[in-house]
Structures are given as structure tokens and as C-alpha cells.
CSV table of C-alpha atoms in Angstrom, one decimal:
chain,number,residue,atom,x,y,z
T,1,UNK,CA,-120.9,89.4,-77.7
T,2,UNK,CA,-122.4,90.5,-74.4
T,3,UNK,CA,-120.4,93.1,-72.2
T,4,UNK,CA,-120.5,94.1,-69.0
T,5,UNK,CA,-119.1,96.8,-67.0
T,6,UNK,CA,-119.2,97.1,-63.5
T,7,UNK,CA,-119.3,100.8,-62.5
T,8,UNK,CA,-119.4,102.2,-58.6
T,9,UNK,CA,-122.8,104.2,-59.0
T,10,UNK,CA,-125.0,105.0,-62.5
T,11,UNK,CA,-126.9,107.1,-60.2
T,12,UNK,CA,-124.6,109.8,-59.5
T,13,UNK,CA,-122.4,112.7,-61.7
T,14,UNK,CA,-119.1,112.5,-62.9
T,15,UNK,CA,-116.3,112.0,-66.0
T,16,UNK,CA,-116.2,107.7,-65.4
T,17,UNK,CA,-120.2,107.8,-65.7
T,18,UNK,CA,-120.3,109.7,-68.8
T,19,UNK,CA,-117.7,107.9,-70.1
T,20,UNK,CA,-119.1,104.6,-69.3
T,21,UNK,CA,-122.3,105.4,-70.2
T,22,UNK,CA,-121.2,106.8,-73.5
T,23,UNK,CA,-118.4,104.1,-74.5
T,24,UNK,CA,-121.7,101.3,-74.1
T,25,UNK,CA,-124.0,103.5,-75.8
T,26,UNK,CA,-121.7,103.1,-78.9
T,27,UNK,CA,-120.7,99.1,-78.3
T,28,UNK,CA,-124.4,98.7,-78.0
T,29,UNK,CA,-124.9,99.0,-81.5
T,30,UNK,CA,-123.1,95.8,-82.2
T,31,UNK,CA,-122.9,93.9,-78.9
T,32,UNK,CA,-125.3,92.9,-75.8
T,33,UNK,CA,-124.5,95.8,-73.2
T,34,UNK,CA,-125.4,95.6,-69.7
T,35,UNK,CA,-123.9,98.4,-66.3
T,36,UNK,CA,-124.2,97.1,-63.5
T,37,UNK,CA,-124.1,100.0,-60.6
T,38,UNK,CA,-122.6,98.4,-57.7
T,39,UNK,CA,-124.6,101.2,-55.7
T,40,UNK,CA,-127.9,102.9,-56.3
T,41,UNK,CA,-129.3,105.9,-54.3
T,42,UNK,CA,-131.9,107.4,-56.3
T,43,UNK,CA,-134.4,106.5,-58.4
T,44,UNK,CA,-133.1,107.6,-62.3
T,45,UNK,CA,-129.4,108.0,-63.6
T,46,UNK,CA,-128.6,111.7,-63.7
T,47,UNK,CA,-127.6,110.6,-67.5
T,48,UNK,CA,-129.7,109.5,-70.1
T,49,UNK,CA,-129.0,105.9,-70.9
T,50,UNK,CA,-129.2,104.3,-74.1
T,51,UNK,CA,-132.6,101.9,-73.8
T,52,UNK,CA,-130.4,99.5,-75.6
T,53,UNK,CA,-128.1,99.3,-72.7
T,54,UNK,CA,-129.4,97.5,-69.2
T,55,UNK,CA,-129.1,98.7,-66.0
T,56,UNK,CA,-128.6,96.9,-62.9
T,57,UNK,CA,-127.9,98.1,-59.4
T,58,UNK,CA,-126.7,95.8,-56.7
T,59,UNK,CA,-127.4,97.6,-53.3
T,60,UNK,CA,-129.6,100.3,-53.0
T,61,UNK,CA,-128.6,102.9,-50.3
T,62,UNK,CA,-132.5,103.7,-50.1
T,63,UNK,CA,-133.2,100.9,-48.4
T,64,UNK,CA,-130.1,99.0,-47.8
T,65,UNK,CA,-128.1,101.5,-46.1
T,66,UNK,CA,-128.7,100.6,-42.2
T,67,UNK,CA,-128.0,96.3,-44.0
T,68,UNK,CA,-126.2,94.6,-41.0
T,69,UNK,CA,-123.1,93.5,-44.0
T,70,UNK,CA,-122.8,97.5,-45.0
T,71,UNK,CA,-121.8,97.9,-41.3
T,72,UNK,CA,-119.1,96.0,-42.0
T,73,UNK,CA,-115.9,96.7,-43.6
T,74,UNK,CA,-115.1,95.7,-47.3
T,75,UNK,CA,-112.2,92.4,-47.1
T,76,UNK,CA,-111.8,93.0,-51.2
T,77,UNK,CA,-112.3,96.1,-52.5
T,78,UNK,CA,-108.4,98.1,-51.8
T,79,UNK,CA,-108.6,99.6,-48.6
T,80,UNK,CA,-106.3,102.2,-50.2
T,81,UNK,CA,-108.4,103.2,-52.7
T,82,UNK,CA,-110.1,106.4,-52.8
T,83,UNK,CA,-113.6,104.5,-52.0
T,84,UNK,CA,-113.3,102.3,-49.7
T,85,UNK,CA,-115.4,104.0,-47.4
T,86,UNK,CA,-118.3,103.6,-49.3
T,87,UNK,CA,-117.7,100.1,-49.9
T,88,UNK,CA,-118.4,97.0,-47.5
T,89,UNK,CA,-119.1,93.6,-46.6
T,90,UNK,CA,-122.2,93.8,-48.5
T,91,UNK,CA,-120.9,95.3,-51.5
T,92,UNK,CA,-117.9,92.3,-51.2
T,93,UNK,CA,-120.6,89.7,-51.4
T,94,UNK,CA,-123.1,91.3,-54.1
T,95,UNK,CA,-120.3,91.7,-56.3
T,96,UNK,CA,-119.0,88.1,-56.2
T,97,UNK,CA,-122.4,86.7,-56.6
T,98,UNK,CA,-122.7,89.5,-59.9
T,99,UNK,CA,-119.4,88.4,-61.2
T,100,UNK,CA,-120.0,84.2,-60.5
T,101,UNK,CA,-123.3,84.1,-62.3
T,102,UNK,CA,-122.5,87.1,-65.2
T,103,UNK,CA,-123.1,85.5,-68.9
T,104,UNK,CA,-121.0,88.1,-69.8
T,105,UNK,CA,-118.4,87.4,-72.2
T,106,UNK,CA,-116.2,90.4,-71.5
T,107,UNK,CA,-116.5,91.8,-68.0
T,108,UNK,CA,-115.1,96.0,-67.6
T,109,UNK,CA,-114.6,97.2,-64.5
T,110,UNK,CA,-114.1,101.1,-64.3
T,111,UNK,CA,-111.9,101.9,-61.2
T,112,UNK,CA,-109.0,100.2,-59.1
T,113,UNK,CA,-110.8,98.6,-56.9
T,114,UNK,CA,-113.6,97.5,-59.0
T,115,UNK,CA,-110.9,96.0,-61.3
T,116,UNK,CA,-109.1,94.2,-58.0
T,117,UNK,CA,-112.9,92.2,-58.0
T,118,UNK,CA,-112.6,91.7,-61.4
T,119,UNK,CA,-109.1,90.2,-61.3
T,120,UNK,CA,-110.1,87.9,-58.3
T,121,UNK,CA,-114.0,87.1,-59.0
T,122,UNK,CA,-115.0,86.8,-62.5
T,123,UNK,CA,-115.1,83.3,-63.9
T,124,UNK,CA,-112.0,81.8,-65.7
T,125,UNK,CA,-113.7,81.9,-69.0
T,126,UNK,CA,-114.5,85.2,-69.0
T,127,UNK,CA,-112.4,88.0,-70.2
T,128,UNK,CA,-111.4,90.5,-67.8
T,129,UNK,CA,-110.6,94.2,-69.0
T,130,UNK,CA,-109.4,96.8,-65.7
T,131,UNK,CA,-110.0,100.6,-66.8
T,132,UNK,CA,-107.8,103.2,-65.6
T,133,UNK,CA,-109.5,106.8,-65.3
T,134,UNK,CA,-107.6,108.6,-63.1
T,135,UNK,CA,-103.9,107.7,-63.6
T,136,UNK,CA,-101.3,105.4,-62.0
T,137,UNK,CA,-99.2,108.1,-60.5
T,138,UNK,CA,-102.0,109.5,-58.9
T,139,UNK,CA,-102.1,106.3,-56.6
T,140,UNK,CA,-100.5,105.6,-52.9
T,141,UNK,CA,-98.0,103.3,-53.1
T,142,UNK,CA,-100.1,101.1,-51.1
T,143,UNK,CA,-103.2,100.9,-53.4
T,144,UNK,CA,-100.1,100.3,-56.5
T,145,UNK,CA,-98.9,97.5,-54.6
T,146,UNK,CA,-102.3,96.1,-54.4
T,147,UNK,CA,-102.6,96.8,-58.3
T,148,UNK,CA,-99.8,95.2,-59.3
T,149,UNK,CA,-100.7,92.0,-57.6
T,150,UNK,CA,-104.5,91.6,-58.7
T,151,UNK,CA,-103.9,93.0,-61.7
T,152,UNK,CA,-102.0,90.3,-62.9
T,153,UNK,CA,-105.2,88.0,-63.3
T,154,UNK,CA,-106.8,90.8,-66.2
T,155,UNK,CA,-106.1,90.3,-69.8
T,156,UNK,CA,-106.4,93.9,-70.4
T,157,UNK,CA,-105.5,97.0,-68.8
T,158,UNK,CA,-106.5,100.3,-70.5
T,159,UNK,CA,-105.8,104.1,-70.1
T,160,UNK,CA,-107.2,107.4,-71.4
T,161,UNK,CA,-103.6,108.5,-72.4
T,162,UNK,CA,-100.8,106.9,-73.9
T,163,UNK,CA,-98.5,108.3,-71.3
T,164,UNK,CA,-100.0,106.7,-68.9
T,165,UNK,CA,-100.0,103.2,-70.7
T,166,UNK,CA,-96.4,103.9,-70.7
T,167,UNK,CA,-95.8,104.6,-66.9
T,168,UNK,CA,-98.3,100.9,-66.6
T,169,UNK,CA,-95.8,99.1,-69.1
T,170,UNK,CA,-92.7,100.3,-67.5
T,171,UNK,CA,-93.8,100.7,-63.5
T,172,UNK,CA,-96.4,98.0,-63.3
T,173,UNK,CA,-94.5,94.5,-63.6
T,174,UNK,CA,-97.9,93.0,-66.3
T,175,UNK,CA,-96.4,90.2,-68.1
T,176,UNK,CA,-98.9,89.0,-70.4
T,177,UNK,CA,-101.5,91.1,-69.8
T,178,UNK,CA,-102.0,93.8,-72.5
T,179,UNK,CA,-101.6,97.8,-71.6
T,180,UNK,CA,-103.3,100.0,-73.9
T,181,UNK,CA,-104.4,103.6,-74.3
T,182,UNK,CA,-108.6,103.8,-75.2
T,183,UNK,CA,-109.7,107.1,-74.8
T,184,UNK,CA,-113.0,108.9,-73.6
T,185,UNK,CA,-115.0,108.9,-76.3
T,186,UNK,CA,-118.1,111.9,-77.0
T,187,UNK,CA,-121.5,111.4,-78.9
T,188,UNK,CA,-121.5,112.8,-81.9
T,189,UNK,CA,-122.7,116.6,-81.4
T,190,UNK,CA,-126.7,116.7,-82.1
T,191,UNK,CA,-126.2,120.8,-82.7
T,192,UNK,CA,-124.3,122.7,-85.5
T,193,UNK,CA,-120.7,123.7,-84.2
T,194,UNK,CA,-119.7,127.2,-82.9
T,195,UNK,CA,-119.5,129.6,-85.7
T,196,UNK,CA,-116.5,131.6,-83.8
T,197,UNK,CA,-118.7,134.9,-83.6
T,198,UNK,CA,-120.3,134.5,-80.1
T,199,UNK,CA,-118.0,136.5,-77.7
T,200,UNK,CA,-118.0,133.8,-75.0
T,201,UNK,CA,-115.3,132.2,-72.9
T,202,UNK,CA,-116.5,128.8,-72.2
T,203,UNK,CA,-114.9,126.5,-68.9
T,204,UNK,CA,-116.9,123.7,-67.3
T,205,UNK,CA,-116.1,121.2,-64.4
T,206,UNK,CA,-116.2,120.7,-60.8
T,207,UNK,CA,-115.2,123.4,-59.1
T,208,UNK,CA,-112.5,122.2,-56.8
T,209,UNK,CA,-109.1,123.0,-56.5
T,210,UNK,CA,-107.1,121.1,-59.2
T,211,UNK,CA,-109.4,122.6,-61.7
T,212,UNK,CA,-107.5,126.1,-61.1
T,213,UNK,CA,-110.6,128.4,-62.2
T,214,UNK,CA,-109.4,131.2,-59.4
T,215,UNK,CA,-106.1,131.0,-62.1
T,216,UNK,CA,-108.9,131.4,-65.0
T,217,UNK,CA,-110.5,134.2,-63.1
T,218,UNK,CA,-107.4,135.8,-62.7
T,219,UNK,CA,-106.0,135.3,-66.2
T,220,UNK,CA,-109.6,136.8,-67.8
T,221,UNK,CA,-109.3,140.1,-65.7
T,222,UNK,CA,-106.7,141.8,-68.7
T,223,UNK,CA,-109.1,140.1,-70.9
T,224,UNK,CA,-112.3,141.6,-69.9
T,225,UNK,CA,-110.3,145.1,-69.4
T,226,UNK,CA,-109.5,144.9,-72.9
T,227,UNK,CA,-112.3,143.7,-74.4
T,228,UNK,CA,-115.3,144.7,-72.1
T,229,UNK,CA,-118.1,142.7,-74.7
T,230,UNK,CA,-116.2,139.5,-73.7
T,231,UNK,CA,-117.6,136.8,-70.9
T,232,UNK,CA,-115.9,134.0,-69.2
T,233,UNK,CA,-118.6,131.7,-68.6
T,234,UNK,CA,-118.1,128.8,-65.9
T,235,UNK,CA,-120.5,125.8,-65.8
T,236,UNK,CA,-119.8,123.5,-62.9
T,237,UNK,CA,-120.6,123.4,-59.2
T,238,UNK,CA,-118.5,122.4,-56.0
T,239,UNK,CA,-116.2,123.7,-53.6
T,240,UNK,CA,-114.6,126.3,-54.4
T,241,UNK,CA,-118.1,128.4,-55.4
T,242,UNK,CA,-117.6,130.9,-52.7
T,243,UNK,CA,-114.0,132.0,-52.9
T,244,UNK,CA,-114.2,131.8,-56.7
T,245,UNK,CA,-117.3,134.6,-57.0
T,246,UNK,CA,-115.7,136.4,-54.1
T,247,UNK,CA,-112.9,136.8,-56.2
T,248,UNK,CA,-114.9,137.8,-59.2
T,249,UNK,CA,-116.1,140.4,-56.9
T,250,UNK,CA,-113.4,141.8,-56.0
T,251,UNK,CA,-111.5,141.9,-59.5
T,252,UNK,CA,-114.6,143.8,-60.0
T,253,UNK,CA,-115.7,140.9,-63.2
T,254,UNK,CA,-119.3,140.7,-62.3
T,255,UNK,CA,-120.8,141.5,-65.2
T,256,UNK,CA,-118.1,139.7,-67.4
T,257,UNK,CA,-117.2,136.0,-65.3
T,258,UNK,CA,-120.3,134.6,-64.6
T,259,UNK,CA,-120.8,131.0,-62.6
T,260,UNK,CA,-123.2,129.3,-64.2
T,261,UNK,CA,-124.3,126.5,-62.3
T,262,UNK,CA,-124.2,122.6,-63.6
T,263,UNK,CA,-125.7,122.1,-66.9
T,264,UNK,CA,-126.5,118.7,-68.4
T,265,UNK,CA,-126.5,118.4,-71.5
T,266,UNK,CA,-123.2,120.7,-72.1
T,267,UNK,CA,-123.2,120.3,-75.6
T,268,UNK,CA,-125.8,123.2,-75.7
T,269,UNK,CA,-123.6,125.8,-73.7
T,270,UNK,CA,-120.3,125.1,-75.5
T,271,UNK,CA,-121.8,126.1,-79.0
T,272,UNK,CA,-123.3,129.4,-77.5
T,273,UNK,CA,-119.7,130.0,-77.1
T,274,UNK,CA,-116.1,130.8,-79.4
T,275,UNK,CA,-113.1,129.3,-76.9
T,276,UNK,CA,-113.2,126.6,-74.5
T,277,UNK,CA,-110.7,127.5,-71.5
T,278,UNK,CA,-109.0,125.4,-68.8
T,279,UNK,CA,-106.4,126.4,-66.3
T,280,UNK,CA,-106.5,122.7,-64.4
T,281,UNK,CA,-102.7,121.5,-62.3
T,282,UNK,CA,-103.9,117.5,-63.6
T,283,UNK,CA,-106.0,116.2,-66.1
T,284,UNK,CA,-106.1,112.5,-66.4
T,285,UNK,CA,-108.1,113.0,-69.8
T,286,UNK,CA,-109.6,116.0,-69.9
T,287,UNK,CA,-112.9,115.4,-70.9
T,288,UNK,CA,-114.3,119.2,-71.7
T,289,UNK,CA,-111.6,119.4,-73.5
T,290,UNK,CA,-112.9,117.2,-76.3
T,291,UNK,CA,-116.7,118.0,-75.6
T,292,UNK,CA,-115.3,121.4,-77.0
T,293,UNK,CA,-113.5,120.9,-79.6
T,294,UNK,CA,-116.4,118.5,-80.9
T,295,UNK,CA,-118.6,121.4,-80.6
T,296,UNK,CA,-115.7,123.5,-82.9
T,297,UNK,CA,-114.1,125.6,-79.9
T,298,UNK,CA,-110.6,126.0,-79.8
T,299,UNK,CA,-109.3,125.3,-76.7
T,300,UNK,CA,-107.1,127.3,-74.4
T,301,UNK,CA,-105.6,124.8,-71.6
T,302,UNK,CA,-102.6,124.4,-69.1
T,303,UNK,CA,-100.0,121.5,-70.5
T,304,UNK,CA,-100.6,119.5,-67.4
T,305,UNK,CA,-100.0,115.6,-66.9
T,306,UNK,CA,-101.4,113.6,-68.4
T,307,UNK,CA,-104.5,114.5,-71.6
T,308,UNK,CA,-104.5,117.8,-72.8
T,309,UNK,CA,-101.6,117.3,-74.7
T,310,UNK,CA,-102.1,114.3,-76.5
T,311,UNK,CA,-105.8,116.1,-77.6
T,312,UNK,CA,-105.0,119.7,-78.2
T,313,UNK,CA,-102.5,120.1,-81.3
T,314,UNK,CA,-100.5,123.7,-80.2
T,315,UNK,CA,-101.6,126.2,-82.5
T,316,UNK,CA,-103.5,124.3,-84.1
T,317,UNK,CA,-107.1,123.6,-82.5
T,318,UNK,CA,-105.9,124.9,-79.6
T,319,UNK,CA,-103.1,126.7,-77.7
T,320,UNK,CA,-101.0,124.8,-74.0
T,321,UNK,CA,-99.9,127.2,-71.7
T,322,UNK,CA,-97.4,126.0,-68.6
T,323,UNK,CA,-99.4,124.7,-65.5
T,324,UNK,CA,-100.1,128.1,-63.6
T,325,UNK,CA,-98.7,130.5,-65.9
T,326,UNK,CA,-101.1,133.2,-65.5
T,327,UNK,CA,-99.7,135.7,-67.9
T,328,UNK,CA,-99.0,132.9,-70.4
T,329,UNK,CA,-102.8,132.1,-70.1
T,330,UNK,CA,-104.0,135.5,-70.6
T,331,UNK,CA,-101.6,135.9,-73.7
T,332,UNK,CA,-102.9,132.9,-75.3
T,333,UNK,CA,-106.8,134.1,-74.7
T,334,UNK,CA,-105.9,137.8,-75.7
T,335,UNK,CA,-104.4,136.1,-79.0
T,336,UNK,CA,-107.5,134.2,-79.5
T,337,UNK,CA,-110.5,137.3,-78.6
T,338,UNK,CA,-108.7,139.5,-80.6
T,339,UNK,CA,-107.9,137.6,-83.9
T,340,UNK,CA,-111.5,136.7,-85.6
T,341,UNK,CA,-110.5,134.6,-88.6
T,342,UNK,CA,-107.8,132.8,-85.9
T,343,UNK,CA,-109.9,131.7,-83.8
T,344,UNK,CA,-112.5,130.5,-86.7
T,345,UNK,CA,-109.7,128.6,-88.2
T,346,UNK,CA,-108.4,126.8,-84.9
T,347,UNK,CA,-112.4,126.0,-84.2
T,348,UNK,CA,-112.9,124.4,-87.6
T,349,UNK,CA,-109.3,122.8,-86.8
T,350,UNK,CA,-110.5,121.5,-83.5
T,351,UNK,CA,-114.1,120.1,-85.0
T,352,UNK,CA,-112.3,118.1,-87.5
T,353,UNK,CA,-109.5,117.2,-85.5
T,354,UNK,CA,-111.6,115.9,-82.6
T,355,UNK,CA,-113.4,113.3,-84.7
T,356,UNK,CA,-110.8,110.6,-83.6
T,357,UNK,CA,-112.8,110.4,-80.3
T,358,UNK,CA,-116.0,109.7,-82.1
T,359,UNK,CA,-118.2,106.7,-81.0
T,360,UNK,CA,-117.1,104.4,-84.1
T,361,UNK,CA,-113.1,105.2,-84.1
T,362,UNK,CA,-113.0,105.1,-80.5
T,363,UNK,CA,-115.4,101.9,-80.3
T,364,UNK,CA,-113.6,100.2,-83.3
T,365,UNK,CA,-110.2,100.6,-81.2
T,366,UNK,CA,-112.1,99.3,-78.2
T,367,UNK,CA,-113.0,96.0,-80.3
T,368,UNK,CA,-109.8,95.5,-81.5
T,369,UNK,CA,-108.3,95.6,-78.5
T,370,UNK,CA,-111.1,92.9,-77.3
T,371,UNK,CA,-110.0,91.1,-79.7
T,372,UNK,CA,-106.4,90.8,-79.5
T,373,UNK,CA,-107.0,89.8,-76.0
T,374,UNK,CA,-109.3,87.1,-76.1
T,375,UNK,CA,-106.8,85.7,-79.3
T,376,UNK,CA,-104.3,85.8,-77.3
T,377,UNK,CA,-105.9,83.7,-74.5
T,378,UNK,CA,-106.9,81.2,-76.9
T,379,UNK,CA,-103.0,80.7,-78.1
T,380,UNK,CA,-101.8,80.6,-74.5
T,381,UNK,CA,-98.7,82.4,-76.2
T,382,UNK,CA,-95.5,83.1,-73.6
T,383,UNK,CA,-94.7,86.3,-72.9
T,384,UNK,CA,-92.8,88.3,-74.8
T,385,UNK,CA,-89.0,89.0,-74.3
T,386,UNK,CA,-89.7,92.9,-74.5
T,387,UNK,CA,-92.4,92.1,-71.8
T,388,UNK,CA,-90.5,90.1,-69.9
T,389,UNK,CA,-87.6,92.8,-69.5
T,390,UNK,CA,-90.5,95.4,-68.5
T,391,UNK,CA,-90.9,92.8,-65.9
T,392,UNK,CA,-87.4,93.1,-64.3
T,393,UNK,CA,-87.6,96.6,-64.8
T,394,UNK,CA,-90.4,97.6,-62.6
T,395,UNK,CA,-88.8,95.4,-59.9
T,396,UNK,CA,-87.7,98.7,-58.4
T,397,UNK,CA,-91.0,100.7,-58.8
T,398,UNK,CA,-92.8,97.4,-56.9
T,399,UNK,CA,-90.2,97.1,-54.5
T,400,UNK,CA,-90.4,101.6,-53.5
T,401,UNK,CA,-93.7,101.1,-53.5
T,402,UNK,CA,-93.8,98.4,-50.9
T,403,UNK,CA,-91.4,100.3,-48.8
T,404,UNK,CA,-93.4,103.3,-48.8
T,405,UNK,CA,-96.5,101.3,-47.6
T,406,UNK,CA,-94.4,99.4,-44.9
T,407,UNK,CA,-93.6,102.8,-43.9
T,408,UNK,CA,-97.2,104.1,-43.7
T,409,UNK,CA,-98.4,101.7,-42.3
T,410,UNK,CA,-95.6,101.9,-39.2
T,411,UNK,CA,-96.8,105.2,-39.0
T,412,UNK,CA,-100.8,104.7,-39.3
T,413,UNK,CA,-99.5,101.5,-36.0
T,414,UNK,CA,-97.3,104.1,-33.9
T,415,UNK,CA,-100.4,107.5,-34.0
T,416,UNK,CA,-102.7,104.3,-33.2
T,417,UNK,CA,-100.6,102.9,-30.0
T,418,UNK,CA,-99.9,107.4,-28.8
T,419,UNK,CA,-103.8,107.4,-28.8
């Protein structure tokens, strides 16, 4: 089977890229695997990419950025999604020519309005899968009520938790297309695991607001008072690097939070250290989450919507905390530094526990799932009555929705006309 995903840029950093990139390293030991990088803008992936797996750009920003169509507004890709400025009348038209001549049996796209092309371009024969990374309740209700129309088209829709599959099923108005949680999946670590005895706090990830590290910071000052051989270690760049080591300053943690700038592999720096921390207000997945706990670090994170939940057993492999808690998060690291055989226990807990998002059982779920779908087409079965009543009852989530973008866009007409 061949399989394609179409991905907004290989070229560039970030959780949907590793993801990708990982999820078609692991199908590409059974299938034909091709990405195809709707932009380029340098000259090699940031990633490594399995030779295995083909790469193909469609407009390269090196040479193509002044192109009379990129001057031009996109007429497909949502204007209410997150990227539309990036995206144009170029972009429009490589896409559709990508999609009308793929020999792809199974065509992924990897964001909202990647998926709206999907729905609307790729050939009837093919199947059409439309990831969710982020979540649905993230959305405006203007980009949903886009969604719900294109996405009608897919067969499949997948998420990275099954709480958000949930809010698709009962929000979404679907019927017979399939809503399924597939989650991220990490290579199997190359290194041995932690062995629990380094005395190192680990955290990686942009560093932007969501991600709460100031919250961290904060919650590792009693640490650090109490157990002055310890380090928080942060490995991310963005944003918030200014405020957050002015703050280290001034909690006087300089020689015990250190910033560590972006590392790539991470795999390396989790197993230099004993606990994986996070502090984040939303975590569609939470990706360094699992990277962690494959590496055997118990993990220390905020119970936030929607993925550290359904990866970190409590007490287990891991401790949740509520979502910006300070002195719960402290108390949960203080129980962690100070207990040795703990802390061994919840990593060897965590490295065993963390195998479900493995390559093969995440790849294996991902075939399945294929597979289902394209049976399904082939039966042309009705929808089911329990679908059909999901139906009716996201009739009222469709119908706020389209209120709320009525409404916006009144607004968006009435600042345009007192202009």
C-alpha cells in the first residue's frame, strides 16, 4: 500500500513534524511512504528522515516567494485557520495538482486546513484520512463550521486523545465517517533508560506561554532550597526566554534552573536526567511527556485538557497536579527528589508503561484503522443508528458555531466600514 501525507512544511521544527515524520518511519516498514511538504524553505529537514520515506516539497519559499499566485490569497485552505497567512493562490493550485495525480492509495493530511484539501481534492478512489493535532475545542467557531462541512467527504478522522475523539463524535455531526483516537507514537529509545540516580529535573518545549515554565520555575524554588544538589533543566527555545531567566535571577536559581537551549535529538538529555516535569495550561498530546517516560523518567505534569492524563497513570509512572497549582507541583517534585527507590520504581513503571506508543502498537492501530475504513467503503454500509443520533445531536454545536461566526464576521464588517 502506498501512503501519503500531506504536511504544511518538513523543513521546519515542531510536535506535527516529529510526529509525522516518526508515524511514516514506522509504516515504511510495510507500506510505500511518501511527505509531501506543501512548503520548503531551506535546504534539509531539521529531522532526520527515514531514506525509506520520500520527500517532496511543492513551493519553495527560496525561490518562489515573490511567485505572482503567492501574492494572492488562498480560496481553499480555511481562512480561519491558524495558517492561512502562509498559504495562497499558489499553494491552492500546487496542492490540487499533488492531490489529482497522487498514486497514493491512502492520502493523510496533518492539519485542518490541509484536511479541508483533502476532503475536496483527492480522487474518489482514494482514501482520505484528516489528522487532528491540536484539538477541536481549540478551534474558532468559524474554522469548526468549515470542518464540519468538508470533513464530511473523509473516511477517517483521527485524534491524539480519546477525549477528543469524543468531543468529534458528539460536536461534529460525521455520519459515516469514522472518529478515532491514534496517538503520537516515539522511536524506540537507541540509549539505556535513566537509572533514577542523576539529580536532574528535566522539562523541554517551546517556550511560550501555555507551556507555564515561569509556574516550573516557581514551583522548583522550595525544591532547590531543600535540596541544593538538584537542577531543573529546561531545553526549548521561544518567547518567553527573557522573562523566564529574569525570573531565575531573581529567585536567585542560577546555578540550579538552567535554560538550555533546543536540543535535537532529546532522547540524549532526558536520560542524563531522574523526573520529567511539565507545568503546561493545555496539552493536546503531550509529546515530552512520552519521550520521557520512554527514556524511564517519571513524569511530573499539570492534569490539563486534553493528553497527560490519558498517558501518565497517577502514582504510578507519574504524578497530575491541578493546572497551576504551584504548591501542588512542588509537593509532587519534593515527593519524587526526596524518595530514591520511589522515583526508581515510577521510572521503571513509566518505561514499561510507555511502550503502548511504540512504533509497532501504535502503527498496528494505525493499519487497523486503514483498514476498517477502506472495508467499509467497499460495503457502502448505511450509517449507523448510534451515528445517526450523534448526528441530531450536534445540531446545536453546528448551529452555535455558525452564530458565533455570523457574529464575527458582523463585527470584522462594522471595524472595516468605522475605518
Amino acid at each position: 500500500m502506498k501512503i501519503s501525507f500531506l504536511l504544511h512544511n518538513a523543513y521546519g521544527i515542531g510536535g506535527t513534524i516529529t510526529t509525522t515524520f516518526n508515524l511514516a518511519q514506522a509504516l515504511a516498514d510495510r507500506h510505500e511512504v511518501e511527505i509531501v511538504s506543501v512548503l520548503r524553505h531551506r535546504e534539509h529537514p531539521n529531522h532526520t528522515l527515514d531514506p525509506r520515506v520520500a520527500l517532496r516539497p511543492l513551493v519553495d519559499l527560496r525561490q518562489e516567494k515573490e511567485h505572482p499566485l503567492h501574492l494572492r490569497p488562498a480560496r481553499v485552505f480555511p481562512v480561519a485557520e491558524y495558517r492561512y497567512h502562509q498559504y495562497s493562490e499558489l499553494t491552492d493550485q500546487r496542492i490540487a495538482e499533488a492531490l489529482a495525480t497522487t498514486d497514493a492509495e491512502v492520502v493523510i493530511g496533518t492539519r485542518p486546513g490541509l484536511n479541508v484539501h483533502v476532503a475536496r481534492q483527492a480522487p474518489a478512489h482514494v482514501l482520505r484520512v484528516g489528522q487532528e493535532h491540536l484539538t477541536l475545542d481549540n478551534h474558532p467557531p468559524r474554522l469548526r463550521t468549515t470542518l464540519r462541512r468538508a470533513y464530511r467527504r473523509l473516511d477517517v478522522v483521527t485524534t491524539v486523545t480519546e477525549a477528543d475523539a469524543a468531543a468529534y463524535r458528539r460536536k461534529m455531526r460525521l455520519p459515516g465517517v469514522r472518529v478515532e483516537a491514534l496517538p503520537n507514537s516515539v522511536p524506540d529509545p537507541a540509549l539505556p533508560p535513566a537509572d533514577g540516580t542523576a539529580k536532574v529535573i528535566v522539562a523541554a518545549g517551546r517556550l511560550v506561554p501555555v507551556k507555564r515554565y515561569d509556574l516550573l520555575i516557581e514551583a522548583f524554588a522550595p525544591v532547590a532550597a531543600a535540596h541544593p544538589d538538584w537542577q531543573l533543566r529546561i531545553y526549548g527555545k521561544g518567547e518567553e526566554h527573557t522573562r523566564l531567566r529574569r525570573l531565575i535571577e531573581r529567585l536567585g536559581l542560577h546555578n540550579n534552573a538552567l535554560l538550555m537551549g533546543a536540543a535535537a535529538p532529546m532522547e540524549a538529555e532526558w536520560v542524563k536526567g531522574s523526573i520529567g516535569a511539565t507545568a503546561a495550561n493545555f496539552e493536546p498530546f503531550g509529546m515530552t511527556i512520552v519521550e520521557a517516560m520512554r527514556c524511564g523518567l517519571p513524569v511530573v505534569s499539570t492534569d490539563c485538557p486534553y493528553g497527560p492524563a490519558e498517558i501518565i497513570e497517577d502514582g504510578a509512572d507519574g504524578r497530575l497536579v491541578p493546572v497551576g497549582d504551584r504548591d501542588a507541583l512542588t509537593a509532587a517534585l519534593l515527593d519524587l527528589v526526596g524518595d530514591d527507590e520511589l522515583r526508581r520504581r515510577m521510572g521503571r513503571t513509566a518505561l514499561s508503561n510507555a511502550r503502548r506508543f511504540g512504533p509497532v502498537p501504535v502503527v498496528e492501530q494505525a493499519e487497523r484503522l486503514i483498514e476498517a475504513a477502506a472495508t467499509a467503503r467497499r460495503t457502502a454500509a448505511p450509517p449507523e443508528p448510534a451515528r445517526l443520533r450523534r448526528a441530531l445531536a450536534g445540531h446545536g454545536f453546528a448551529a452555535r458555531d455558525a452564530a458565533y461566526a455570523a457574529a464575527s464576521a458582523a463585527r470584522r464588517t462594522i471595524r472595516g466600514g468605522q475605518r
